[in-house]
Coordinates of C-alpha atoms and ligand atoms in Angstrom, one line a residue:
Chain A
M1 CA 153.1 115.3 89.6
D2 CA 155.1 118.5 89.2
H3 CA 151.9 120.5 89.0
Q4 CA 150.6 118.9 92.2
N5 CA 153.8 119.6 94.0
T6 CA 153.7 123.3 93.4
V7 CA 150.2 123.4 95.0
V8 CA 151.2 121.4 98.1
R9 CA 154.7 122.5 98.8
P10 CA 154.0 126.1 99.9
N11 CA 151.7 125.0 102.8
E12 CA 154.1 122.3 103.9
E13 CA 156.9 124.8 103.9
R14 CA 154.8 127.3 105.8
L15 CA 153.9 124.7 108.3
S16 CA 157.5 123.6 108.9
K17 CA 158.5 127.3 109.2
F18 CA 155.7 127.9 111.6
E19 CA 156.7 125.0 113.7
E20 CA 160.3 126.0 113.7
H21 CA 159.3 129.5 114.8
V22 CA 157.1 128.3 117.6
G23 CA 159.7 125.7 118.5
E24 CA 162.2 128.4 119.2
G25 CA 159.8 129.9 121.7
K26 CA 158.8 132.8 119.5
A27 CA 155.4 134.4 119.6
V28 CA 152.8 134.1 116.8
E29 CA 151.2 137.4 115.8
P30 CA 147.8 138.0 114.1
R31 CA 149.3 138.7 110.7
D32 CA 151.6 135.7 110.7
W33 CA 150.6 132.6 108.8
M34 CA 149.2 129.9 111.0
P35 CA 147.7 126.4 110.5
E36 CA 143.9 126.5 110.4
E37 CA 143.9 124.0 113.3
Y38 CA 146.0 126.4 115.4
R39 CA 143.6 129.2 114.7
S40 CA 140.5 127.2 115.5
H41 CA 142.0 125.8 118.6
L42 CA 142.8 129.3 119.9
V43 CA 139.4 130.6 118.9
R44 CA 137.8 127.9 120.9
Q45 CA 140.0 128.3 123.9
M46 CA 140.1 132.1 124.0
S47 CA 136.4 132.5 123.5
Q48 CA 135.7 129.9 126.1
H49 CA 138.0 131.8 128.4
A50 CA 136.3 135.1 127.7
H51 CA 132.8 133.6 128.2
S52 CA 134.0 132.1 131.6
E53 CA 135.0 135.6 132.8
V54 CA 131.6 136.9 131.8
I55 CA 129.4 134.1 133.1
G56 CA 131.5 134.1 136.3
M57 CA 130.0 137.5 137.0
Q58 CA 126.7 135.8 137.8
P59 CA 127.5 133.6 140.8
E60 CA 129.4 136.5 142.4
G61 CA 126.8 139.1 141.4
N62 CA 124.3 137.0 143.3
W63 CA 125.8 138.4 146.5
I64 CA 126.4 142.1 145.7
T65 CA 123.1 143.3 147.1
R66 CA 123.7 141.3 150.3
A67 CA 127.4 142.0 150.9
P68 CA 127.7 142.5 154.7
S69 CA 129.8 145.6 154.9
I70 CA 130.6 148.7 152.8
R71 CA 134.1 147.5 152.2
A72 CA 133.0 144.0 151.3
K73 CA 130.6 145.4 148.8
Q74 CA 133.2 147.6 147.3
I75 CA 135.7 144.8 146.9
L76 CA 133.2 142.4 145.5
L77 CA 131.8 144.9 143.0
A78 CA 135.3 145.9 141.9
K79 CA 136.3 142.3 141.5
I80 CA 133.3 141.4 139.3
Q81 CA 134.1 144.5 137.3
D82 CA 137.6 143.2 136.8
E83 CA 136.2 139.9 135.5
G84 CA 134.1 141.8 133.0
G85 CA 137.1 143.7 131.9
H86 CA 139.0 140.4 131.5
G87 CA 136.1 139.2 129.3
L88 CA 136.6 142.4 127.2
Y89 CA 140.4 141.9 126.6
L90 CA 139.9 138.3 125.8
Y91 CA 137.1 139.0 123.3
S92 CA 139.3 141.6 121.6
A93 CA 142.3 139.2 121.6
A94 CA 140.1 136.5 120.0
E95 CA 138.8 139.0 117.4
T96 CA 142.4 139.2 116.1
L97 CA 141.8 135.6 114.8
G98 CA 139.0 136.7 112.6
I99 CA 135.9 136.0 114.7
S100 CA 133.6 138.8 115.9
R101 CA 132.2 139.3 119.4
V102 CA 128.7 139.0 118.1
E103 CA 129.5 135.5 116.7
M104 CA 131.2 134.5 119.9
I105 CA 128.1 135.6 122.0
E106 CA 125.9 133.7 119.6
Q107 CA 128.0 130.5 120.1
L108 CA 127.8 131.0 123.8
Q109 CA 124.0 131.4 123.8
T110 CA 123.4 128.5 121.5
G111 CA 125.7 126.2 123.5
K112 CA 128.2 125.8 120.7
A113 CA 130.9 127.5 122.8
K114 CA 131.5 126.5 126.4
Y115 CA 132.6 128.3 129.5
S116 CA 134.2 127.1 132.7
N117 CA 132.1 124.3 134.3
I118 CA 132.6 125.8 137.8
F119 CA 130.1 128.6 137.2
N120 CA 127.3 126.1 136.9
Y121 CA 127.4 125.7 140.6
P122 CA 125.4 128.0 142.9
S123 CA 126.8 130.6 145.3
L124 CA 124.6 129.8 148.3
T125 CA 126.1 131.7 151.2
W126 CA 128.4 134.7 151.7
A127 CA 131.2 132.2 152.4
D128 CA 130.9 131.1 148.8
I129 CA 132.2 134.6 147.8
G130 CA 135.3 133.8 149.8
A131 CA 135.6 130.3 148.4
I132 CA 135.2 131.5 144.8
G133 CA 137.8 134.2 145.1
W134 CA 140.2 131.9 146.9
L135 CA 139.7 128.6 145.2
V136 CA 138.3 129.4 141.8
D137 CA 140.4 132.5 141.1
G138 CA 143.3 130.5 142.7
A139 CA 142.9 127.7 140.2
A140 CA 142.4 130.1 137.4
I141 CA 145.7 131.8 138.3
V142 CA 147.7 128.6 138.1
N143 CA 146.4 128.0 134.7
Q144 CA 146.8 131.6 133.5
V145 CA 150.3 131.9 134.8
S146 CA 151.2 129.0 132.6
L147 CA 149.4 130.7 129.7
Q148 CA 151.5 133.8 130.0
R149 CA 154.0 132.0 127.9
T150 CA 151.5 130.6 125.4
S151 CA 152.6 131.0 121.8
Y152 CA 149.9 133.3 120.5
G153 CA 151.0 136.9 121.3
P154 CA 147.7 138.6 121.9
Y155 CA 146.6 135.8 124.2
S156 CA 149.8 135.7 126.2
R157 CA 149.8 139.5 126.6
A158 CA 146.2 139.4 127.8
M159 CA 147.2 136.8 130.4
V160 CA 150.0 138.9 131.8
R161 CA 147.6 141.8 132.4
I162 CA 144.9 139.6 133.8
C163 CA 147.2 137.6 136.2
K164 CA 148.0 140.7 138.2
E165 CA 144.4 141.3 139.0
E166 CA 143.6 137.6 139.6
S167 CA 146.1 137.4 142.4
F168 CA 144.3 140.3 144.2
H169 CA 141.1 138.4 143.8
Q170 CA 142.6 135.3 145.3
R171 CA 144.0 137.2 148.3
Q172 CA 140.7 139.0 148.9
G173 CA 138.8 135.7 148.8
Y174 CA 141.2 134.1 151.2
E175 CA 140.8 137.1 153.5
I176 CA 137.0 136.5 153.6
M177 CA 137.6 132.9 154.5
A178 CA 140.2 133.8 157.1
N179 CA 137.9 136.4 158.7
M180 CA 135.1 133.9 158.9
M181 CA 137.3 131.2 160.4
N182 CA 138.3 133.7 163.0
G183 CA 134.7 134.6 163.7
T184 CA 131.6 133.0 165.4
A185 CA 130.7 129.4 165.3
D186 CA 128.1 130.1 162.6
Q187 CA 130.7 131.8 160.4
K188 CA 133.1 128.9 160.8
E189 CA 130.4 126.4 159.8
M190 CA 129.5 128.5 156.8
A191 CA 133.1 128.7 155.7
Q192 CA 133.7 125.0 156.0
D193 CA 130.5 124.3 154.2
A194 CA 131.6 126.5 151.3
M195 CA 135.0 124.7 151.3
N196 CA 133.2 121.3 151.1
R197 CA 131.1 122.3 148.1
W198 CA 133.8 124.2 146.1
W199 CA 136.9 122.0 146.6
W200 CA 136.1 119.2 144.1
P201 CA 134.6 121.4 141.4
S202 CA 137.8 123.6 141.7
L203 CA 140.0 120.6 141.0
M204 CA 137.8 119.8 138.0
M205 CA 138.6 123.2 136.5
F206 CA 141.9 121.8 135.3
G207 CA 140.1 119.4 133.0
P208 CA 140.4 115.6 132.6
H209 CA 143.5 113.6 133.2
D210 CA 146.1 114.1 130.4
G211 CA 145.3 110.9 128.6
E212 CA 141.7 111.9 128.2
S213 CA 142.1 115.5 127.2
P214 CA 140.8 115.7 123.6
H215 CA 142.8 118.6 122.2
S216 CA 146.2 118.2 123.8
A217 CA 148.6 116.8 121.2
N218 CA 148.9 119.7 118.8
A219 CA 148.3 122.2 121.6
F220 CA 151.6 121.0 123.2
K221 CA 153.5 120.9 119.9
W222 CA 152.4 124.4 119.0
K223 CA 153.0 125.6 122.6
I224 CA 149.5 126.8 123.1
K225 CA 149.6 124.7 126.2
R226 CA 152.8 124.5 128.2
H227 CA 151.9 122.3 131.2
S228 CA 149.6 119.3 131.5
N229 CA 146.2 119.4 133.3
D230 CA 147.5 117.1 136.0
E231 CA 150.7 119.1 136.5
L232 CA 148.7 122.3 137.0
R233 CA 146.1 120.6 139.2
Q234 CA 148.9 119.3 141.4
K235 CA 150.5 122.7 141.7
F236 CA 147.1 124.1 142.8
I237 CA 146.6 121.4 145.4
D238 CA 150.0 121.8 146.9
K239 CA 149.7 125.5 147.4
T240 CA 146.1 125.4 148.6
V241 CA 146.3 122.7 151.2
Q242 CA 148.8 124.7 153.1
Q243 CA 146.6 127.8 153.0
A244 CA 143.6 125.9 154.2
E245 CA 145.6 124.5 157.2
V246 CA 146.7 128.0 158.2
I247 CA 143.2 129.2 158.8
G248 CA 141.8 125.9 160.1
L249 CA 139.8 124.7 157.2
T250 CA 139.6 120.9 156.4
I251 CA 140.0 119.7 152.8
P252 CA 137.1 117.4 152.1
D253 CA 139.2 114.6 150.9
P254 CA 140.0 111.7 153.3
D255 CA 142.7 110.4 150.9
L256 CA 144.6 113.6 150.9
K257 CA 148.1 113.1 152.3
W258 CA 151.6 114.4 151.9
N259 CA 153.8 112.1 149.8
E260 CA 157.3 112.6 151.1
E261 CA 158.9 110.8 148.2
K262 CA 157.2 112.8 145.5
G263 CA 157.2 116.0 147.4
H264 CA 153.5 116.5 146.6
Y265 CA 150.2 115.8 148.1
D266 CA 148.4 112.7 146.9
H267 CA 144.7 113.1 146.6
G268 CA 141.5 111.1 146.1
E269 CA 139.9 110.4 142.8
I270 CA 137.8 113.1 141.2
D271 CA 134.2 112.2 140.4
W272 CA 134.5 112.3 136.6
D273 CA 130.9 111.3 136.2
E274 CA 129.9 114.6 137.8
F275 CA 132.4 116.4 135.6
Y276 CA 131.0 115.0 132.4
R277 CA 127.4 115.4 133.6
V278 CA 128.0 119.2 134.2
I279 CA 129.8 119.6 130.8
R280 CA 126.9 118.0 129.1
G281 CA 124.6 120.6 130.4
N282 CA 123.2 118.9 133.5
G283 CA 125.0 120.9 136.3
P284 CA 122.8 122.6 138.8
L285 CA 122.7 125.9 137.0
N286 CA 123.7 125.5 133.3
K287 CA 120.3 126.5 132.1
Q288 CA 120.0 129.4 134.5
R289 CA 123.4 130.9 133.6
I290 CA 122.6 130.9 129.8
A291 CA 119.1 132.1 130.3
H292 CA 120.4 135.0 132.4
H293 CA 122.8 136.0 129.7
V294 CA 120.2 135.7 127.0
K295 CA 117.7 137.7 129.0
A296 CA 120.1 140.6 129.6
H297 CA 121.2 140.5 126.0
E298 CA 117.6 140.6 124.7
E299 CA 116.5 143.3 127.1
G300 CA 119.5 145.4 125.9
A301 CA 118.7 145.0 122.2
W302 CA 116.7 148.2 121.9
V303 CA 119.5 150.1 123.7
R304 CA 122.2 148.8 121.3
E305 CA 119.9 149.6 118.3
A306 CA 119.3 153.1 119.6
A307 CA 123.0 153.7 120.0
E308 CA 123.5 152.5 116.4
A309 CA 120.6 154.6 115.0
Y310 CA 122.0 157.7 116.8
K311 CA 125.4 157.1 115.4
T312 CA 124.1 156.7 111.9
K313 CA 122.0 159.9 112.2
Q314 CA 125.0 161.9 113.4
A315 CA 127.2 160.6 110.6
Q316 CA 124.5 161.6 108.0
K317 CA 124.3 165.1 109.6
Y318 CA 127.9 165.8 109.2
N319 CA 128.4 164.4 105.7
Chain B
M1 CA 117.8 174.7 168.9
A2 CA 119.6 171.6 168.2
D3 CA 123.3 171.6 168.7
L4 CA 125.5 172.2 165.7
N5 CA 127.1 168.8 165.7
E6 CA 123.7 167.2 165.7
L7 CA 122.6 169.2 162.7
K8 CA 125.8 168.4 160.8
Y9 CA 125.3 164.7 161.7
T10 CA 121.9 164.7 160.1
Y11 CA 123.2 166.6 157.1
S12 CA 126.0 164.1 156.6
L13 CA 123.8 161.1 157.1
R14 CA 121.4 162.4 154.5
L15 CA 124.1 162.8 151.9
G16 CA 125.5 159.4 152.9
D17 CA 122.1 157.8 152.4
D18 CA 121.6 159.4 149.0
A19 CA 124.8 157.9 147.8
W20 CA 124.4 154.5 149.5
I21 CA 120.9 153.8 148.3
L22 CA 121.7 154.9 144.7
S23 CA 124.9 152.8 144.7
H24 CA 122.8 149.8 145.7
R25 CA 120.4 150.4 142.8
L26 CA 123.2 150.8 140.3
S27 CA 125.0 147.7 141.6
E28 CA 121.9 145.7 140.7
W29 CA 122.8 146.2 137.0
C30 CA 125.9 144.1 137.4
S31 CA 125.7 141.2 134.8
N32 CA 122.4 142.7 133.5
G33 CA 123.7 145.6 131.4
P34 CA 122.7 146.0 127.7
F35 CA 126.3 145.2 126.7
L36 CA 129.5 144.5 128.5
E37 CA 131.1 147.9 128.3
E38 CA 127.9 149.5 129.7
D39 CA 127.6 146.9 132.4
L40 CA 131.1 148.0 133.6
A41 CA 130.2 151.7 133.2
L42 CA 127.2 151.3 135.6
T43 CA 129.4 149.4 138.0
N44 CA 131.9 152.3 137.9
L45 CA 129.1 154.7 138.9
A46 CA 128.1 152.4 141.8
L47 CA 131.7 152.2 143.0
D48 CA 132.1 156.0 143.1
L49 CA 128.8 156.2 145.1
I50 CA 129.9 153.6 147.6
G51 CA 133.1 155.5 148.2
R52 CA 131.1 158.7 148.6
A53 CA 128.7 157.1 151.1
Q54 CA 131.5 155.8 153.1
G55 CA 133.0 159.3 153.4
F56 CA 129.8 160.9 154.6
Y57 CA 128.9 158.0 156.9
K58 CA 132.3 158.1 158.5
Y59 CA 131.9 161.8 159.2
A60 CA 128.4 161.4 160.5
A61 CA 129.6 158.7 162.9
E62 CA 132.4 160.9 164.1
L63 CA 130.0 163.8 164.6
E64 CA 127.6 161.6 166.5
G65 CA 130.4 160.5 168.8
K66 CA 128.8 157.3 170.0
G67 CA 131.6 155.1 168.7
K68 CA 129.6 153.8 165.8
T69 CA 131.3 152.9 162.5
E70 CA 130.2 153.8 158.9
D71 CA 128.9 150.2 158.7
D72 CA 126.6 150.6 161.7
L73 CA 125.1 153.6 159.9
A74 CA 124.8 151.8 156.6
Y75 CA 123.5 148.5 157.9
R76 CA 121.9 148.9 161.3
R77 CA 118.9 151.3 160.8
N78 CA 115.3 150.7 160.1
E79 CA 113.3 152.0 157.1
R80 CA 112.1 155.1 159.0
Q81 CA 115.6 156.1 159.8
Y82 CA 116.9 156.5 156.3
F83 CA 116.8 159.9 154.8
N84 CA 117.7 159.5 151.1
H85 CA 115.6 161.2 148.5
L86 CA 112.7 159.0 147.1
L87 CA 114.1 159.4 143.6
V88 CA 117.3 157.4 144.3
E89 CA 115.4 154.4 145.8
M90 CA 113.2 154.0 142.7
P91 CA 113.7 150.6 141.0
N92 CA 116.0 150.4 138.0
G93 CA 113.2 149.6 135.6
N94 CA 114.5 149.3 132.0
F95 CA 117.7 151.1 130.9
A96 CA 115.8 154.3 130.1
D97 CA 114.3 154.4 133.6
T98 CA 117.8 154.2 135.1
I99 CA 119.2 156.8 132.7
A100 CA 116.3 159.2 133.5
R101 CA 117.0 158.8 137.2
Q102 CA 120.7 159.3 136.6
L103 CA 120.0 162.5 134.6
Y104 CA 117.8 164.1 137.2
V105 CA 120.1 163.1 140.1
S106 CA 123.5 163.8 138.5
V107 CA 122.6 167.3 137.2
F108 CA 121.3 168.1 140.6
E109 CA 124.4 166.8 142.3
Y110 CA 126.6 168.7 139.9
Y111 CA 125.2 172.0 141.1
F112 CA 124.9 170.9 144.7
F113 CA 128.5 169.8 145.2
N114 CA 129.7 172.7 143.3
E115 CA 128.2 174.8 146.1
L116 CA 129.0 172.5 149.0
K117 CA 132.7 172.6 148.1
N118 CA 132.6 176.2 149.4
S119 CA 131.1 175.1 152.8
S120 CA 132.6 176.7 155.9
D121 CA 132.9 173.1 157.3
E122 CA 136.2 171.8 156.0
T123 CA 135.2 168.1 155.9
F124 CA 132.1 168.8 153.9
A125 CA 134.1 171.1 151.6
A126 CA 136.7 168.4 151.0
L127 CA 134.2 165.6 150.5
A128 CA 132.3 167.8 148.1
A129 CA 135.4 168.7 146.0
K130 CA 136.2 165.0 145.6
T131 CA 132.6 164.1 144.8
L132 CA 132.3 166.9 142.2
K133 CA 135.0 165.3 140.0
E134 CA 133.1 162.1 139.9
V135 CA 129.7 163.7 139.5
K136 CA 130.9 165.5 136.3
Y137 CA 131.6 162.1 134.8
H138 CA 128.2 160.7 136.0
M139 CA 126.4 163.7 134.5
A140 CA 128.2 163.3 131.2
H141 CA 127.3 159.6 131.1
A142 CA 123.6 160.4 131.8
V143 CA 123.4 163.3 129.3
D144 CA 125.1 161.3 126.6
W145 CA 122.6 158.4 127.0
T146 CA 119.6 160.7 127.3
I147 CA 120.6 162.2 123.9
R148 CA 121.3 158.8 122.3
L149 CA 118.1 157.3 123.5
G150 CA 116.0 160.3 122.8
D151 CA 117.3 160.8 119.3
G152 CA 117.9 157.1 118.6
T153 CA 115.0 154.9 117.5
E154 CA 111.2 155.4 117.9
E155 CA 111.2 152.8 120.7
S156 CA 114.1 154.3 122.6
H157 CA 112.5 157.8 122.2
W158 CA 109.2 156.8 123.8
K159 CA 110.9 154.7 126.5
M160 CA 113.0 157.6 127.5
Q161 CA 110.1 160.0 127.4
R162 CA 108.0 157.7 129.6
A163 CA 110.8 157.3 132.1
L164 CA 111.3 161.1 132.4
D165 CA 107.6 161.6 132.8
S166 CA 107.1 158.9 135.5
L167 CA 110.1 160.0 137.6
W168 CA 109.3 163.7 137.5
M169 CA 107.1 163.7 140.6
Y170 CA 110.1 162.6 142.7
T171 CA 112.3 165.6 141.7
G172 CA 110.5 168.2 143.8
E173 CA 112.1 166.8 146.9
L174 CA 115.6 167.7 145.7
F175 CA 114.8 171.3 146.3
E176 CA 113.2 171.2 149.7
M177 CA 114.8 172.9 152.7
D178 CA 113.9 172.0 156.3
E179 CA 115.1 173.3 159.6
V180 CA 118.4 171.4 159.4
D181 CA 119.2 172.9 156.0
N182 CA 118.1 176.4 157.1
E183 CA 120.1 176.5 160.3
L184 CA 123.2 175.2 158.6
L185 CA 122.8 177.6 155.7
Q186 CA 123.0 180.4 158.2
Q187 CA 126.4 179.2 159.2
C188 CA 127.5 178.9 155.6
I189 CA 127.7 175.1 156.0
A190 CA 124.8 173.8 153.9
V191 CA 123.7 174.5 150.4
D192 CA 120.7 176.6 149.5
V193 CA 119.0 174.1 147.2
I194 CA 116.0 176.4 146.4
A195 CA 118.5 178.6 144.7
L196 CA 119.7 175.7 142.5
K197 CA 116.2 174.9 141.1
A198 CA 116.2 177.3 138.2
K199 CA 119.7 176.3 137.0
W200 CA 118.8 172.6 137.3
Q201 CA 115.6 173.0 135.3
E202 CA 117.3 175.0 132.6
H203 CA 120.1 172.5 132.3
I204 CA 117.6 169.6 132.0
E205 CA 115.6 171.5 129.4
R206 CA 118.7 172.1 127.4
V207 CA 119.6 168.4 127.4
L208 CA 116.1 167.3 126.6
K209 CA 115.9 169.7 123.7
Q210 CA 119.0 168.3 122.2
A211 CA 117.6 164.8 122.8
T212 CA 114.3 165.8 121.0
L213 CA 112.5 165.0 124.2
K214 CA 109.9 167.0 126.1
Q215 CA 110.1 168.4 129.6
A216 CA 107.6 166.4 131.8
E217 CA 104.4 168.2 132.6
D218 CA 104.2 169.7 136.0
A219 CA 102.6 167.4 138.5
Y220 CA 102.1 167.0 142.2
M221 CA 105.5 166.5 143.8
Q222 CA 105.9 163.6 146.2
T223 CA 107.6 164.3 149.5
G224 CA 108.5 162.6 152.8
S225 CA 112.0 161.1 152.8
R226 CA 113.5 163.8 154.9
K227 CA 111.2 162.6 157.7
G228 CA 111.9 159.0 156.9
I229 CA 108.7 158.4 154.9
H230 CA 109.7 156.3 151.9
T231 CA 108.1 154.4 149.0
E232 CA 107.4 150.7 149.5
H233 CA 110.6 149.9 147.5
L234 CA 113.1 150.9 150.3
G235 CA 112.0 148.2 152.7
H236 CA 112.7 145.4 150.2
M237 CA 116.1 146.8 149.4
L238 CA 117.0 146.9 153.1
G239 CA 115.8 143.4 153.5
D240 CA 118.4 142.3 151.0
M241 CA 121.1 144.7 152.1
Q242 CA 120.9 144.0 155.8
Y243 CA 120.2 140.3 155.7
L244 CA 123.6 139.1 157.0
Q245 CA 124.0 141.9 159.5
R246 CA 120.6 141.1 160.9
A247 CA 120.9 137.3 160.8
Y248 CA 124.4 137.3 162.5
P249 CA 124.4 140.4 164.7
D250 CA 127.6 139.3 166.5
A251 CA 129.6 138.5 163.4
K252 CA 132.3 140.6 161.8
W253 CA 133.0 140.1 158.2
Ligands
LIG401 FE1 138.4 134.6 136.6
LIG402 FE1 139.3 137.1 135.5
LIG403 FE1 139.4 137.0 139.1

């Protein structure tokens, strides 16, 4: 009995100390003790976030060579480059939890790790570039602003840095949509069509209703998560509906209406069958996105090997 | 004799085209790089080149004086009206092909803009001074990779050698002078590219030696771009690039 206690107590003590620390709103740093479940939750969430930034380069990259003006091309390319940069910070931040980038990439390519569902939809017209910047980055910001106060220090610092750039992306996307809504009949039609296709998937980015979210209980207790999925979704809807109205876009939801009493917009039900279908791998482009990543990775293998071999040779030379 | 503005227009347009077409090629690497850091590095090069193209197109449009914008020049011409060197329109191929193209081009541009910054035309001089700073970085990037690939593994060595050899025949054009160059040279506006050839060759040789690679064997040099005669690759690129501008001629984006 005594013997057993000495084995168990230290962990319990550490856990209660950890929870007290987090409860006071203090940050957890890589060297601090943390429960294994906290660590694995963060590895899952942060690597998924990093993969989303990287896979998100594909739908936007699809329009780089067809961007319709010098300025548009410049802005789009710089935006995609930012997203790649976000991927890099997030991979580094996740590495502080004891997983390597090589492992994370392998998990992505084998389907063990996920990325945001939204990038399994195709970018079909130039207006999709506007819609992605405005809606997808707009939804990401709402989520990321909340994560600026997440309990894990490296993650929260990465979010602070990333959020500044994301708000540029959101404005630039909105500007594309606004210009098109100010343009020819063809352009207006193109913009509304993009709105129709991206609205619902953007709402799904916040995840299932709170009752059905699989990892939320501890995530709240340990302050990884500060706001519920539905709360964040509502915030996004409220701000976006007004922006759409200003430029004359219609939200493709007949049930959408202002609720005076709540001070929020009520909205129609999300198609959760579609949500789970895409998560399970049957979205329009799940297979293409991963195949693209694998192809670039495999085609680059000889380059990475060459760089390693050169480094080794140089090290031998000077030893 | 053509009037001075017309000559300068052509000169500026050519420099704009070189930057614009190469930026397009480099931008095709986005999400396809061998690893994430290098993906971003290639995008950086493309962004510099887009900025450079914009500067030279803007000046060209101004010199032409027909109220065109830099976008009109970038997007509203046909294959036969582009004057970039053949070398910059060559497809990306594998990473070694892209690096070989970058090596040949950036070493040339380093010497070229180093001269153009002394142009008696103030706009060319200013654009060149700004470009030179960027080109130094582009050259360092290309040289660094040429050495790493050349002196890396057996596979990277032969891939790099093959890339250098197959692009060699497009390098002759970099050192051609036509009547536009010659007339502007007399006014101290343009660069004497013939005079750069020996320096360029020496520089390339030095890099290749360090990379354990061989200088490509002399071959027939392709030519034509300064008269708007291109490879088959350019038309496909323009098909993509100009798609929206052509499909919706009245639209502003
Ligand atoms: Fe993002
Ligand atoms: Fe991002
Ligand atoms: Fe973004």
